[in-house]
Tab-separated table of C-alpha atoms in Angstrom:
chain	number	residue	atom	x	y	z
A	8	MET	CA	92.189	89.476	114.397
A	9	ALA	CA	91.272	86.707	112.789
A	10	GLN	CA	90.311	84.839	116.502
A	11	SER	CA	89.092	86.684	119.643
A	12	THR	CA	87.422	85.912	122.514
A	13	ASN	CA	84.304	87.721	123.332
A	14	THR	CA	84.943	90.737	125.149
A	15	ALA	CA	83.162	93.956	126.721
A	16	GLY	CA	79.914	92.645	125.369
A	17	LYS	CA	81.023	92.564	121.786
A	18	LYS	CA	79.231	90.205	119.686
A	19	LEU	CA	81.125	87.612	118.135
A	20	ILE	CA	80.829	87.321	114.217
A	21	LYS	CA	82.126	83.978	112.912
A	22	ILE	CA	83.045	83.710	108.911
A	23	ASP	CA	83.855	80.674	106.775
A	24	VAL	CA	85.777	81.590	104.101
A	25	THR	CA	86.098	79.045	101.210
A	26	SER	CA	88.921	79.941	98.697
A	27	ASP	CA	91.564	78.535	96.830
A	28	SER	CA	95.044	79.944	97.074
A	29	VAL	CA	95.626	80.671	93.202
A	30	CYS	CA	92.466	82.657	92.929
A	31	PRO	CA	93.195	86.191	92.503
A	32	TRP	CA	89.858	87.499	93.583
A	33	CYS	CA	90.108	85.384	96.885
A	34	TYR	CA	93.311	87.358	97.560
A	35	VAL	CA	91.207	90.787	96.670
A	36	GLY	CA	88.364	89.452	98.763
A	37	LYS	CA	90.686	89.233	101.758
A	38	LYS	CA	92.110	92.214	101.792
A	39	ASN	CA	88.694	93.979	101.881
A	40	LEU	CA	87.756	91.708	104.308
A	41	ASP	CA	90.415	93.077	106.657
A	42	LYS	CA	90.063	96.229	105.789
A	43	ALA	CA	86.492	95.499	107.292
A	44	LEU	CA	87.715	94.030	110.039
A	45	ALA	CA	90.122	96.693	110.918
A	46	LEU	CA	87.154	99.356	110.709
A	47	SER	CA	84.538	97.418	112.833
A	48	LYS	CA	87.026	95.885	115.348
A	49	ASP	CA	85.811	98.024	118.143
A	50	GLN	CA	82.205	96.809	117.407
A	51	TYR	CA	82.701	93.352	117.077
A	52	ASP	CA	84.684	90.322	118.131
A	53	PHE	CA	85.674	88.118	114.804
A	54	GLU	CA	86.650	84.408	114.438
A	55	ILE	CA	87.555	83.467	110.810
A	56	ASN	CA	87.874	80.101	109.739
A	57	TRP	CA	89.419	79.155	106.037
A	58	HIS	CA	88.361	76.308	104.282
A	59	PRO	CA	89.845	75.133	100.494
A	60	PHE	CA	88.426	74.790	96.901
A	61	LEU	CA	90.272	73.657	94.085
A	62	LEU	CA	89.407	75.834	90.986
A	63	ASN	CA	91.445	73.386	88.710
A	64	PRO	CA	91.355	69.511	90.734
A	65	SER	CA	93.602	68.372	87.679
A	66	ALA	CA	96.609	71.234	87.762
A	67	PRO	CA	100.039	69.360	87.533
A	68	LYS	CA	102.017	69.030	90.635
A	69	GLU	CA	105.331	70.077	89.282
A	70	GLY	CA	104.208	73.279	87.556
A	71	VAL	CA	103.686	75.299	84.534
A	72	ASN	CA	104.558	78.771	83.143
A	73	LYS	CA	101.873	81.002	84.529
A	74	ILE	CA	101.277	82.896	81.392
A	75	ASP	CA	101.427	79.807	78.956
A	76	TYR	CA	98.716	78.267	81.413
A	77	TYR	CA	96.353	81.267	81.280
A	78	ARG	CA	96.755	81.667	77.514
A	79	SER	CA	95.971	77.783	76.849
A	80	LYS	CA	93.127	78.152	79.213
A	81	PHE	CA	91.348	81.536	78.306
A	82	GLY	CA	92.895	82.140	74.643
A	83	SER	CA	92.877	86.128	73.459
A	84	ARG	CA	90.803	86.976	76.582
A	85	ALA	CA	93.902	86.073	79.196
A	86	ASP	CA	95.626	89.485	78.390
A	87	GLN	CA	93.023	91.540	79.082
A	88	MET	CA	92.479	89.482	82.474
A	89	SER	CA	96.010	90.311	83.479
A	90	VAL	CA	95.446	94.035	82.610
A	91	ARG	CA	92.137	93.905	84.500
A	92	MET	CA	93.615	92.077	87.882
A	93	SER	CA	96.680	94.440	87.554
A	94	GLN	CA	94.283	97.522	88.052
A	95	VAL	CA	92.400	95.785	90.538
A	96	PHE	CA	95.213	94.850	92.552
A	97	LYS	CA	96.475	98.524	92.636
A	98	GLU	CA	93.181	99.784	94.189
A	99	ILE	CA	94.256	97.067	97.016
A	100	GLY	CA	97.862	98.715	97.324
A	101	MET	CA	99.560	95.781	95.698
A	102	GLU	CA	101.222	94.630	92.547
A	103	TYR	CA	99.813	91.950	90.573
A	104	SER	CA	102.470	89.560	88.950
A	105	MET	CA	101.988	86.739	86.243
A	106	SER	CA	105.848	86.006	86.466
A	107	GLY	CA	106.488	82.252	88.009
A	108	LEU	CA	104.835	78.765	87.952
A	109	THR	CA	101.193	77.799	88.630
A	110	GLY	CA	99.709	74.357	89.519
A	111	CYS	CA	98.201	72.228	91.939
A	112	SER	CA	96.895	74.184	95.190
A	113	LEU	CA	96.290	70.944	97.262
A	114	GLU	CA	99.809	71.235	99.604
A	115	SER	CA	98.574	74.961	100.435
A	116	HIS	CA	95.213	73.699	101.566
A	117	ARG	CA	96.900	70.755	103.660
A	118	LEU	CA	98.915	73.466	105.263
A	119	ILE	CA	96.623	75.721	105.863
A	120	LEU	CA	94.313	73.433	107.654
A	121	PHE	CA	97.291	72.450	109.413
A	122	ALA	CA	97.754	76.078	110.870
A	123	GLY	CA	94.142	76.375	111.839
A	124	LYS	CA	94.661	73.888	114.817
A	125	GLN	CA	97.537	76.373	115.920
A	126	GLY	CA	95.111	78.796	115.899
A	127	LEU	CA	92.624	80.732	113.448
A	128	ASP	CA	94.969	83.895	113.708
A	129	LYS	CA	97.907	82.157	112.319
A	130	GLN	CA	95.731	80.439	109.693
A	131	HIS	CA	94.546	83.927	108.455
A	132	ASN	CA	98.400	85.186	108.356
A	133	LEU	CA	99.441	82.332	106.612
A	134	VAL	CA	96.977	82.482	103.980
A	135	GLU	CA	98.275	85.918	103.717
A	136	GLU	CA	101.787	84.874	103.338
A	137	ILE	CA	100.522	82.358	100.685
A	138	PHE	CA	98.268	84.670	98.681
A	139	LYS	CA	101.280	87.806	98.679
A	140	GLY	CA	104.089	85.525	97.547
A	141	TYR	CA	101.921	83.879	94.668
A	142	PHE	CA	100.567	86.614	93.430
A	143	THR	CA	102.680	89.496	93.909
A	144	GLN	CA	106.341	87.492	94.353
A	145	GLY	CA	106.136	84.942	91.535
A	146	LYS	CA	106.568	82.203	93.966
A	147	PHE	CA	105.344	78.638	93.016
A	148	ILE	CA	102.069	77.511	94.884
A	149	GLY	CA	103.571	73.843	95.158
A	150	ASP	CA	107.139	74.883	96.499
A	151	ARG	CA	107.772	73.141	99.558
A	152	ASN	CA	110.260	75.826	100.650
A	153	PHE	CA	107.980	78.611	99.758
A	154	LEU	CA	105.374	76.950	102.097
A	155	VAL	CA	107.386	76.050	104.884
A	156	GLU	CA	108.995	79.693	104.567
A	157	SER	CA	105.401	80.968	104.483
A	158	ALA	CA	104.354	79.091	107.784
A	159	ARG	CA	107.253	79.999	109.676
A	160	LYS	CA	106.296	84.374	109.044
A	161	ALA	CA	102.959	83.024	110.268
A	162	GLY	CA	104.376	81.374	113.601
A	163	ILE	CA	103.408	78.060	112.562
A	164	GLU	CA	105.467	75.057	113.938
A	165	GLY	CA	106.039	71.659	112.225
A	166	ALA	CA	105.022	72.488	108.765
A	167	ALA	CA	108.179	70.853	107.088
A	168	GLU	CA	107.505	67.729	109.096
A	169	PHE	CA	104.107	68.049	108.226
A	170	LEU	CA	104.393	68.633	104.641
A	171	ASP	CA	106.786	65.991	104.194
A	172	ASP	CA	104.131	63.157	104.647
A	173	PRO	CA	102.062	63.712	101.830
A	174	ASN	CA	99.136	61.956	103.017
A	175	MET	CA	99.196	64.094	106.554
A	176	GLY	CA	95.781	65.827	106.445
A	177	LEU	CA	94.802	64.523	103.151
A	178	GLU	CA	91.734	63.139	104.584
A	179	GLU	CA	90.889	65.965	106.225
A	180	VAL	CA	90.875	68.315	102.998
A	181	ASN	CA	89.079	66.248	101.291
A	182	LYS	CA	86.220	65.879	103.945
A	183	GLU	CA	86.188	70.126	103.798
A	184	LEU	CA	85.933	69.994	100.123
A	185	GLU	CA	83.039	68.047	100.223
A	186	LYS	CA	81.497	69.995	103.265
A	187	HIS	CA	82.129	73.430	102.263
A	188	SER	CA	82.939	73.304	98.008
A	189	ALA	CA	79.789	70.877	97.109
A	190	ASN	CA	76.968	73.232	96.848
A	191	ILE	CA	79.002	76.547	95.770
A	192	SER	CA	80.090	77.089	92.100
A	193	GLY	CA	82.963	79.931	92.865
A	194	VAL	CA	85.238	81.205	94.782
A	195	PRO	CA	85.772	83.450	97.375
A	196	HIS	CA	82.474	82.228	99.026
A	197	TYR	CA	81.364	83.588	102.613
A	198	VAL	CA	79.068	82.192	105.200
A	199	ILE	CA	78.778	84.815	107.972
A	200	ASN	CA	76.935	83.367	111.336
A	201	GLY	CA	76.232	80.590	109.554
A	202	LYS	CA	73.509	82.176	107.355
A	203	HIS	CA	74.606	84.869	105.527
A	204	GLN	CA	76.237	84.511	102.228
A	205	LEU	CA	78.211	86.520	100.045
A	206	SER	CA	80.622	85.676	96.964
A	207	GLY	CA	83.239	87.349	94.876
A	208	GLY	CA	85.776	89.806	95.957
A	209	GLN	CA	83.469	92.144	97.796
A	210	PRO	CA	84.653	95.816	98.508
A	211	ALA	CA	84.914	96.360	102.307
A	212	GLU	CA	81.568	98.287	102.380
A	213	VAL	CA	79.275	94.882	101.632
A	214	PHE	CA	81.187	93.201	104.662
A	215	LEU	CA	80.376	95.693	106.849
A	216	ARG	CA	76.976	95.925	106.000
A	217	ALA	CA	76.728	92.013	106.439
A	218	PHE	CA	78.371	92.470	109.736
A	219	GLN	CA	75.426	94.588	110.941
A	220	VAL	CA	72.871	92.524	109.327
A	221	ALA	CA	74.358	89.149	111.047
A	222	ALA	CA	74.882	91.161	114.305
A	223	ASN	CA	71.173	91.758	114.885
């Protein structure tokens, strides 16, 4: 689904997604995008490429309690935001969890870019595994074992060895951040066929209309 060759005269739609692995709306947007892809797979071929964004570049690597972090950042709004996200996640068939730790998402971005070199379809699947683990299973975004297991589920080879070297892929992440994050203020952010832009956890219908516009 994420990477297809142009077949049977179908138009190719390229989608560049800029997101952060700890952004719940990025997961909502992905699930709605996946729905739109499934509904229009007979009309178009798709090529999806994921790019990094750091909502909190100074987030600690060692991780902090997720609930405590959100309460310190958003104060009294934190609990209301959690209730709202739980409702939104139910609408996409997922159960939102505030359990576990949060922290720096840099390692996940290194791995996502590494996965893209083995196939954009595998990269797309890895993003799903990371989102699902972090947002619904209380997995820690900085846990090497969680990231390696996510890579295994997505069919990615060499993830453990790659993550063992903290410098591997770091320059690439920084270049991607400079290229794709410099001119946007939030995520998720989508660029379709290089020119049509969308932001936020858009419903599937919005993606479908964007595909039609981009294909003409």
